[in-house]
Short mmCIF file of C-alpha atoms in Angstrom, two decimals:
data_model
loop_
_atom_site.label_atom_id
_atom_site.label_comp_id
_atom_site.label_asym_id
_atom_site.label_seq_id
_atom_site.Cartn_x
_atom_site.Cartn_y
_atom_site.Cartn_z
CA UNK T 870 -0.29 0.09 0.22
CA UNK T 871 1.39 3.73 -0.76
CA UNK T 872 0.45 6.54 0.81
CA UNK T 873 1.72 10.21 0.44
CA UNK T 874 5.01 8.66 -1.83
CA UNK T 875 5.10 6.16 1.22
CA UNK T 876 5.04 2.27 1.24
CA UNK T 877 3.93 0.04 3.89
CA UNK T 878 4.44 -3.65 3.54
CA UNK T 879 1.77 -5.88 3.65
CA UNK T 880 3.36 -8.50 5.61
CA UNK T 881 6.51 -6.93 8.19
CA UNK T 882 4.41 -3.11 7.93
CA UNK T 883 7.56 -1.39 7.48
CA UNK T 884 7.77 1.64 5.23
CA UNK T 885 9.88 2.19 2.97
CA UNK T 886 10.35 5.65 0.27
CA UNK T 887 9.10 5.28 -3.02
CA UNK T 888 10.65 7.58 -5.32
CA UNK T 889 8.13 9.57 -7.18
CA UNK T 890 8.59 10.81 -11.24
CA UNK T 891 9.31 14.15 -10.09
CA UNK T 892 12.24 13.17 -7.59
CA UNK T 893 13.67 10.54 -10.53
CA UNK T 894 13.48 13.33 -13.06
CA UNK T 895 15.51 15.80 -10.65
CA UNK T 896 18.30 13.58 -9.49
CA UNK T 897 18.61 12.78 -13.55
CA UNK T 898 19.00 16.42 -14.07
CA UNK T 899 21.58 16.69 -11.14
CA UNK T 900 23.31 13.72 -12.78
CA UNK T 901 23.70 15.08 -15.57
CA UNK T 902 24.54 18.62 -15.24
CA UNK T 903 27.95 17.17 -12.93
CA UNK T 904 28.46 14.65 -16.23
CA UNK T 905 28.04 18.20 -18.11
CA UNK T 906 30.48 20.14 -16.18
CA UNK T 907 33.33 17.03 -16.10
CA UNK T 908 33.00 16.98 -20.19
CA UNK T 909 33.10 20.33 -20.97
CA UNK T 910 36.00 20.53 -22.26
CA UNK T 911 36.17 16.95 -24.31
CA UNK T 912 32.79 17.80 -25.77
CA UNK T 913 34.68 21.71 -27.83
CA UNK T 914 37.75 19.56 -28.78
CA UNK T 915 35.66 17.36 -30.21
CA UNK T 916 33.47 20.03 -31.87
CA UNK T 917 36.56 22.26 -33.44
CA UNK T 918 38.49 19.23 -34.59
CA UNK T 919 35.44 17.66 -36.37
CA UNK T 920 34.39 20.93 -37.70
CA UNK T 921 38.40 20.90 -39.31
CA UNK T 922 38.30 17.93 -40.43
CA UNK T 923 35.35 17.86 -42.13
CA UNK T 924 35.78 21.04 -43.71
CA UNK T 925 39.13 19.92 -45.17
CA UNK T 926 37.29 17.31 -46.50
CA UNK T 927 36.51 18.27 -49.48
CA UNK T 928 39.24 20.64 -50.39
CA UNK T 929 41.66 17.03 -49.73
CA UNK T 930 39.72 15.53 -52.71
CA UNK T 931 39.07 18.39 -54.95
CA UNK T 932 43.22 19.21 -54.56
CA UNK T 933 43.58 15.36 -55.37
CA UNK T 934 42.48 15.82 -58.67
CA UNK T 935 44.41 16.10 -61.88
CA UNK T 936 43.33 17.14 -65.27
CA UNK T 937 39.69 17.32 -63.59
CA UNK T 938 40.53 13.53 -63.15
CA UNK T 939 41.19 11.01 -60.31
CA UNK T 940 44.71 9.19 -61.23
CA UNK T 941 43.51 6.69 -58.78
CA UNK T 942 40.89 4.12 -57.31
CA UNK T 943 38.36 6.02 -55.00
CA UNK T 944 37.77 2.26 -53.26
CA UNK T 945 41.99 2.03 -52.68
CA UNK T 946 41.60 5.57 -50.98
CA UNK T 947 38.62 3.88 -48.87
CA UNK T 948 40.25 0.97 -47.97
CA UNK T 949 43.93 2.37 -47.11
CA UNK T 950 40.94 5.09 -44.66
CA UNK T 951 40.01 2.00 -42.84
CA UNK T 952 43.22 -0.11 -42.52
CA UNK T 953 44.35 3.15 -40.94
CA UNK T 954 41.73 3.41 -37.92
CA UNK T 955 42.32 -0.33 -37.46
CA UNK T 956 45.80 0.58 -36.64
CA UNK T 957 45.04 3.16 -34.44
CA UNK T 958 42.69 0.78 -32.26
CA UNK T 959 45.24 -1.03 -32.22
CA UNK T 960 47.45 1.08 -30.79
CA UNK T 961 44.99 2.26 -28.51
CA UNK T 962 43.84 -1.40 -27.25
CA UNK T 963 48.14 -1.96 -26.55
CA UNK T 964 48.12 1.00 -24.26
CA UNK T 965 45.22 0.70 -22.70
CA UNK T 966 45.92 -2.70 -22.21
CA UNK T 967 49.92 -1.92 -21.36
CA UNK T 968 48.84 -0.27 -17.66
CA UNK T 969 47.74 -4.10 -16.82
CA UNK T 970 50.55 -5.42 -18.10
CA UNK T 971 53.57 -3.01 -16.97
CA UNK T 972 55.12 -5.90 -14.16
CA UNK T 973 56.12 -7.63 -17.38
CA UNK T 974 58.76 -4.77 -17.88
CA UNK T 975 60.67 -6.21 -14.40
CA UNK T 976 61.49 -10.14 -15.68
CA UNK T 977 62.04 -8.61 -19.29
CA UNK T 978 64.89 -6.51 -17.92
CA UNK T 979 66.15 -9.28 -15.85
CA UNK T 980 65.69 -11.77 -19.12
CA UNK T 981 67.63 -9.23 -21.03
CA UNK T 982 70.55 -9.27 -18.76
CA UNK T 983 70.70 -13.35 -18.60
CA UNK T 984 70.07 -13.61 -22.23
CA UNK T 985 73.68 -11.57 -22.75
CA UNK T 986 75.31 -13.83 -19.98
CA UNK T 987 74.65 -17.38 -21.42
CA UNK T 988 77.02 -16.49 -23.95
CA UNK T 989 79.42 -14.86 -21.23
CA UNK T 990 79.47 -17.93 -19.51
CA UNK T 991 80.40 -20.05 -23.19
CA UNK T 992 83.33 -18.43 -22.67
CA UNK T 993 84.63 -20.33 -19.85
CA UNK T 994 82.58 -23.22 -19.37
CA UNK T 995 81.95 -25.79 -22.16
CA UNK T 996 77.59 -26.35 -23.19
CA UNK T 997 77.63 -29.17 -20.65
CA UNK T 998 78.69 -27.20 -17.66
CA UNK T 999 76.80 -24.04 -18.40
CA UNK T 1000 73.56 -26.47 -18.58
CA UNK T 1001 74.28 -28.34 -15.29
CA UNK T 1002 74.81 -24.57 -13.66
CA UNK T 1003 71.97 -23.02 -14.82
CA UNK T 1004 70.69 -25.93 -12.48
CA UNK T 1005 71.53 -24.52 -9.46
CA UNK T 1006 68.86 -21.49 -10.11
CA UNK T 1007 66.16 -24.05 -9.04
CA UNK T 1008 67.17 -24.08 -5.14
CA UNK T 1009 67.35 -19.63 -5.18
CA UNK T 1010 63.50 -20.30 -6.89
CA UNK T 1011 62.73 -22.38 -3.98
CA UNK T 1012 64.01 -20.35 -1.70
CA UNK T 1013 62.08 -16.94 -3.27
CA UNK T 1014 58.83 -19.18 -3.86
CA UNK T 1015 58.81 -19.62 -0.10
CA UNK T 1016 59.35 -16.57 0.99
CA UNK T 1017 57.48 -13.89 -1.53
CA UNK T 1018 55.00 -16.25 -2.59
CA UNK T 1019 54.39 -18.35 0.13
CA UNK T 1020 55.04 -21.52 -0.90
CA UNK T 1021 55.36 -24.65 1.34
CA UNK T 1022 57.66 -27.32 0.27
CA UNK T 1023 58.64 -30.92 2.18
CA UNK T 1024 61.73 -31.96 4.34
CA UNK T 1025 61.92 -34.39 1.49
CA UNK T 1026 61.75 -31.69 -1.02
CA UNK T 1027 64.37 -29.96 0.25
CA UNK T 1028 66.23 -32.93 0.74
CA UNK T 1029 66.12 -33.68 -3.33
CA UNK T 1030 67.39 -30.00 -3.74
CA UNK T 1031 70.16 -30.77 -2.00
CA UNK T 1032 70.88 -33.56 -3.95
CA UNK T 1033 70.33 -30.99 -7.11
CA UNK T 1034 73.73 -29.00 -5.92
CA UNK T 1035 75.65 -32.23 -4.83
CA UNK T 1036 75.34 -33.52 -8.59
CA UNK T 1037 76.01 -30.07 -9.82
CA UNK T 1038 78.93 -29.74 -8.04
CA UNK T 1039 80.25 -33.18 -9.01
CA UNK T 1040 80.19 -32.34 -12.36
CA UNK T 1041 81.82 -28.61 -11.85
CA UNK T 1042 84.97 -30.57 -10.45
CA UNK T 1043 88.34 -29.17 -12.97
CA UNK T 1044 86.38 -27.77 -14.93
CA UNK T 1045 87.87 -24.26 -15.61
CA UNK T 1046 91.84 -24.85 -16.41
CA UNK T 1047 93.82 -22.79 -14.00
CA UNK T 1048 96.21 -20.20 -15.16
CA UNK T 1049 94.50 -18.66 -17.33
CA UNK T 1050 93.15 -14.64 -17.28
CA UNK T 1051 90.37 -12.44 -18.76
CA UNK T 1052 90.10 -8.80 -18.17
CA UNK T 1053 93.64 -8.79 -15.38
CA UNK T 1054 91.60 -11.21 -13.23
CA UNK T 1055 92.00 -15.18 -12.89
CA UNK T 1056 89.61 -16.82 -14.59
CA UNK T 1057 88.50 -18.66 -11.52
CA UNK T 1058 87.11 -15.21 -10.28
CA UNK T 1059 85.81 -13.95 -13.51
CA UNK T 1060 83.70 -17.22 -13.68
CA UNK T 1061 81.98 -17.52 -10.34
CA UNK T 1062 81.17 -13.90 -10.23
CA UNK T 1063 79.63 -14.36 -14.19
CA UNK T 1064 78.04 -17.79 -12.25
CA UNK T 1065 76.75 -15.81 -9.34
CA UNK T 1066 74.54 -13.26 -11.33
CA UNK T 1067 73.88 -15.97 -13.77
CA UNK T 1068 71.98 -18.08 -11.58
CA UNK T 1069 70.07 -15.28 -9.38
CA UNK T 1070 69.54 -12.56 -11.60
CA UNK T 1071 67.08 -15.36 -14.18
CA UNK T 1072 65.62 -17.06 -10.58
CA UNK T 1073 64.49 -13.36 -9.13
CA UNK T 1074 63.19 -13.16 -12.73
CA UNK T 1075 60.96 -16.16 -13.56
CA UNK T 1076 59.60 -15.49 -9.79
CA UNK T 1077 58.31 -12.74 -10.47
CA UNK T 1078 57.08 -13.71 -14.39
CA UNK T 1079 55.16 -16.01 -12.63
CA UNK T 1080 53.33 -13.60 -10.17
CA UNK T 1081 52.76 -10.99 -13.21
CA UNK T 1082 51.37 -13.69 -15.47
CA UNK T 1083 49.17 -15.34 -12.66
CA UNK T 1084 48.14 -11.98 -10.72
CA UNK T 1085 46.51 -11.09 -14.52
CA UNK T 1086 45.36 -15.04 -15.10
CA UNK T 1087 42.00 -14.19 -16.74
CA UNK T 1088 44.23 -12.05 -19.79
CA UNK T 1089 45.22 -14.50 -22.49
CA UNK T 1090 48.70 -15.32 -22.50
CA UNK T 1091 49.16 -14.23 -26.08
CA UNK T 1092 48.59 -10.57 -25.20
CA UNK T 1093 50.74 -11.14 -21.97
CA UNK T 1094 53.35 -12.22 -24.43
CA UNK T 1095 52.93 -9.76 -26.92
CA UNK T 1096 54.19 -6.77 -24.09
CA UNK T 1097 56.69 -9.36 -22.04
CA UNK T 1098 58.50 -9.21 -25.56
CA UNK T 1099 57.70 -6.07 -26.14
CA UNK T 1100 59.71 -4.93 -23.31
CA UNK T 1101 62.31 -7.52 -23.96
CA UNK T 1102 63.42 -5.57 -27.34
CA UNK T 1103 63.34 -2.17 -26.12
CA UNK T 1104 66.05 -2.99 -23.49
CA UNK T 1105 68.16 -4.65 -26.25
CA UNK T 1106 67.30 -2.36 -28.19
CA UNK T 1107 69.11 0.26 -25.83
CA UNK T 1108 72.16 -2.29 -25.15
CA UNK T 1109 73.00 -2.07 -29.12
CA UNK T 1110 72.79 1.65 -28.59
CA UNK T 1111 75.13 1.29 -26.07
CA UNK T 1112 77.26 -0.76 -27.52
CA UNK T 1113 77.41 1.11 -30.64
CA UNK T 1114 78.63 4.14 -28.46
CA UNK T 1115 81.38 2.59 -26.81
CA UNK T 1116 82.56 0.44 -30.00
CA UNK T 1117 81.38 2.34 -32.65
CA UNK T 1118 78.88 3.21 -35.57
CA UNK T 1119 80.07 -0.36 -36.97
CA UNK T 1120 78.77 -2.13 -34.42
CA UNK T 1121 75.01 -1.06 -34.66
CA UNK T 1122 74.64 -3.48 -37.49
CA UNK T 1123 72.72 -6.31 -36.01
CA UNK T 1124 73.67 -8.82 -38.68
CA UNK T 1125 77.16 -8.61 -38.67
CA UNK T 1126 78.52 -12.03 -38.32
CA UNK T 1127 75.48 -13.77 -38.78
CA UNK T 1128 75.52 -17.56 -39.80
CA UNK T 1129 73.03 -20.42 -40.28
CA UNK T 1130 74.48 -21.86 -36.91
CA UNK T 1131 72.83 -18.56 -35.49
CA UNK T 1132 69.53 -18.42 -37.00
CA UNK T 1133 68.97 -21.23 -35.57
CA UNK T 1134 69.62 -20.04 -32.07
CA UNK T 1135 67.64 -17.28 -33.03
CA UNK T 1136 64.47 -19.59 -34.11
CA UNK T 1137 65.40 -21.75 -30.77
CA UNK T 1138 65.78 -19.34 -27.89
CA UNK T 1139 62.36 -17.56 -29.30
CA UNK T 1140 60.62 -21.07 -28.96
CA UNK T 1141 62.23 -21.54 -25.80
CA UNK T 1142 60.91 -18.37 -23.82
CA UNK T 1143 57.16 -19.23 -25.80
CA UNK T 1144 57.47 -22.39 -24.10
CA UNK T 1145 58.88 -20.84 -20.78
CA UNK T 1146 55.49 -18.47 -20.80
CA UNK T 1147 53.65 -21.20 -20.67
CA UNK T 1148 55.39 -23.05 -17.66
CA UNK T 1149 54.89 -20.02 -15.86
CA UNK T 1150 51.45 -19.12 -16.43
CA UNK T 1151 50.15 -22.49 -16.34
CA UNK T 1152 52.40 -24.90 -14.66
CA UNK T 1153 55.10 -23.96 -11.49
CA UNK T 1154 58.50 -22.67 -12.24
CA UNK T 1155 60.05 -25.61 -10.69
CA UNK T 1156 58.92 -27.89 -13.37
CA UNK T 1157 60.40 -26.03 -15.91
CA UNK T 1158 63.66 -25.66 -14.21
CA UNK T 1159 63.27 -29.93 -13.18
CA UNK T 1160 62.22 -30.14 -16.65
CA UNK T 1161 65.51 -28.14 -18.36
CA UNK T 1162 67.86 -31.02 -16.15
CA UNK T 1163 66.51 -33.49 -18.91
CA UNK T 1164 68.19 -31.39 -21.72
CA UNK T 1165 71.42 -31.88 -20.04
CA UNK T 1166 71.78 -35.56 -21.50
CA UNK T 1167 71.09 -34.18 -24.82
CA UNK T 1168 73.69 -31.25 -24.47
CA UNK T 1169 76.37 -33.40 -23.08
CA UNK T 1170 75.80 -35.84 -25.95
CA UNK T 1171 75.77 -33.73 -28.72
CA UNK T 1172 78.56 -31.93 -27.58
CA UNK T 1173 80.49 -34.64 -27.21
CA UNK T 1174 79.24 -35.78 -31.18
CA UNK T 1175 79.48 -32.34 -32.30
CA UNK T 1176 82.32 -30.09 -30.50
CA UNK T 1177 84.66 -32.49 -29.66
CA UNK T 1178 84.34 -32.56 -25.90
CA UNK T 1179 84.64 -35.60 -23.55
CA UNK T 1180 81.77 -36.99 -21.20
CA UNK T 1181 84.17 -37.05 -18.34
CA UNK T 1182 83.03 -39.66 -14.62
CA UNK T 1183 82.05 -36.49 -13.07
CA UNK T 1184 79.33 -35.48 -15.72
CA UNK T 1185 78.01 -39.13 -15.40
CA UNK T 1186 77.84 -38.90 -11.85
CA UNK T 1187 76.70 -35.37 -11.51
CA UNK T 1188 73.65 -36.21 -13.71
CA UNK T 1189 72.56 -39.36 -12.09
CA UNK T 1190 72.45 -37.65 -8.87
CA UNK T 1191 70.05 -35.20 -10.61
CA UNK T 1192 67.90 -37.14 -12.01
CA UNK T 1193 67.78 -38.60 -8.55
CA UNK T 1194 67.16 -35.84 -7.11
CA UNK T 1195 64.37 -35.15 -9.56
CA UNK T 1196 62.18 -37.92 -8.96
CA UNK T 1197 62.73 -37.73 -5.85
CA UNK T 1198 61.02 -34.08 -5.42
CA UNK T 1199 58.31 -35.26 -7.61
CA UNK T 1200 57.59 -38.46 -5.41
CA UNK T 1201 54.20 -38.83 -3.76
CA UNK T 1202 55.84 -39.30 -0.40
CA UNK T 1203 57.17 -35.87 -0.89
CA UNK T 1204 53.92 -33.90 -1.47
CA UNK T 1205 53.43 -31.40 1.50
CA UNK T 1206 50.97 -32.77 3.94
CA UNK T 1207 48.31 -30.52 5.85
CA UNK T 1208 49.22 -29.72 9.55
CA UNK T 1209 45.69 -30.74 10.37
CA UNK T 1210 44.04 -33.87 10.20
CA UNK T 1211 40.69 -34.58 7.67
CA UNK T 1212 38.46 -34.68 10.70
CA UNK T 1213 39.52 -31.56 12.28
CA UNK T 1214 39.41 -30.00 9.27
CA UNK T 1215 35.77 -30.80 8.71
CA UNK T 1216 34.79 -30.09 11.92
CA UNK T 1217 36.03 -26.60 11.37
CA UNK T 1218 33.57 -26.66 8.27
CA UNK T 1219 31.05 -27.80 9.70
CA UNK T 1220 31.81 -24.48 12.74
CA UNK T 1221 32.20 -22.36 9.96
CA UNK T 1222 28.48 -23.46 8.38
CA UNK T 1223 26.52 -22.93 11.53
CA UNK T 1224 28.30 -19.89 12.48
CA UNK T 1225 27.53 -18.32 8.92
CA UNK T 1226 23.90 -19.49 9.48
CA UNK T 1227 23.85 -17.60 12.99
CA UNK T 1228 25.00 -14.39 11.11
CA UNK T 1229 22.81 -14.53 8.93
CA UNK T 1230 20.03 -14.79 10.72
CA UNK T 1231 20.71 -11.98 13.14
CA UNK T 1232 21.56 -10.03 10.32
CA UNK T 1233 17.76 -10.69 8.78
CA UNK T 1234 16.58 -9.60 12.11
CA UNK T 1235 18.45 -6.62 12.41
CA UNK T 1236 17.69 -5.87 8.98
CA UNK T 1237 13.73 -6.03 10.22
CA UNK T 1238 14.40 -3.97 12.80
CA UNK T 1239 15.92 -0.85 10.91
CA UNK T 1240 12.43 -1.24 8.13
CA UNK T 1241 10.20 -1.68 10.91
CA UNK T 1242 11.58 2.41 11.64
CA UNK T 1243 9.02 4.86 9.51
CA UNK T 1244 11.88 6.69 6.84
CA UNK T 1245 10.50 10.55 5.91
CA UNK T 1246 10.25 10.92 2.53
CA UNK T 1247 13.35 13.65 1.44
CA UNK T 1248 13.59 14.75 -2.18
CA UNK T 1249 17.17 16.14 -1.87
CA UNK T 1250 18.94 13.09 -1.38
CA UNK T 1251 20.26 11.89 -5.20
CA UNK T 1252 18.30 8.85 -6.73
CA UNK T 1253 21.32 8.13 -9.02
CA UNK T 1254 24.91 7.78 -8.46
CA UNK T 1255 26.51 11.37 -8.51
#
């Protein structure tokens, strides 16, 4: 029942204000006035721009004629016009989406540094050893995941990571020949410095990349890859410019010294980066690093077959320990168990359910009490969001 703009419920006798057409009209006018004042400058800009562009259009059409005729197809002009509008729309979409993917600039910078270190490491270690050293990242990644992303690991899994380090250490024995120097320092010292950077930088990049990709989980991975690789290209181009400043303009030729092998290397690196993004998005960073250990056998065999490197007993023992570690880490016995037993968790769920029902009843009762109070009419209160 409604009387004087106030409605009364026939069941609970609560009274609420029923907006009249006049109050709704006033609220809309007030809302529209605020919106018009906010966008007045934009409207002025749109009107001025439209007047200029529309006014120039017939003049440009007249100027495009040669001897009173069009030397071009008007359809081609319309087609290229639509192409320009599509390009504009794509650029604006990229700019808008870049705000939600700005976190990917951090791992892109770190990956740019790491990809350069991959070539530097080859100056001091053979390919099989570089691949083994890269497995050191697993321990650093595990520590970062524990303290940054609060991921839990069992004691058996930590022991598996320790076995991984032991296997890498076995392979590392007597890798660098003594007595050589580079940049005025012993090779061993330079190698250790590069190894430290080679392990920590990509580890931070991997964890941060996984966080950035999964923080926008509903965003398409292809759109995220667009920004990740775009940022990486920008950082690498800045590195090329810096190299050109120090070594001369001739070093700006990015195709200088390339061969068929480098073309295959570029394709391999691109495919590896794309595959890694799917690992970080839908799987796990540690799973990605452990899967890379499988490639160690292939790297060692390929290095021995094509480069003449010898597969030492250290390498064979080291890779055996690494695979034992991998089997132990992903064993069902190594899974993290819940601290609370299942019956206690079920009891807590039951208590929480009863508590939520009690809270709902109390909330309903409170709402009924509040609704029983009479609410006066006040047309000055806005009915639309302002």
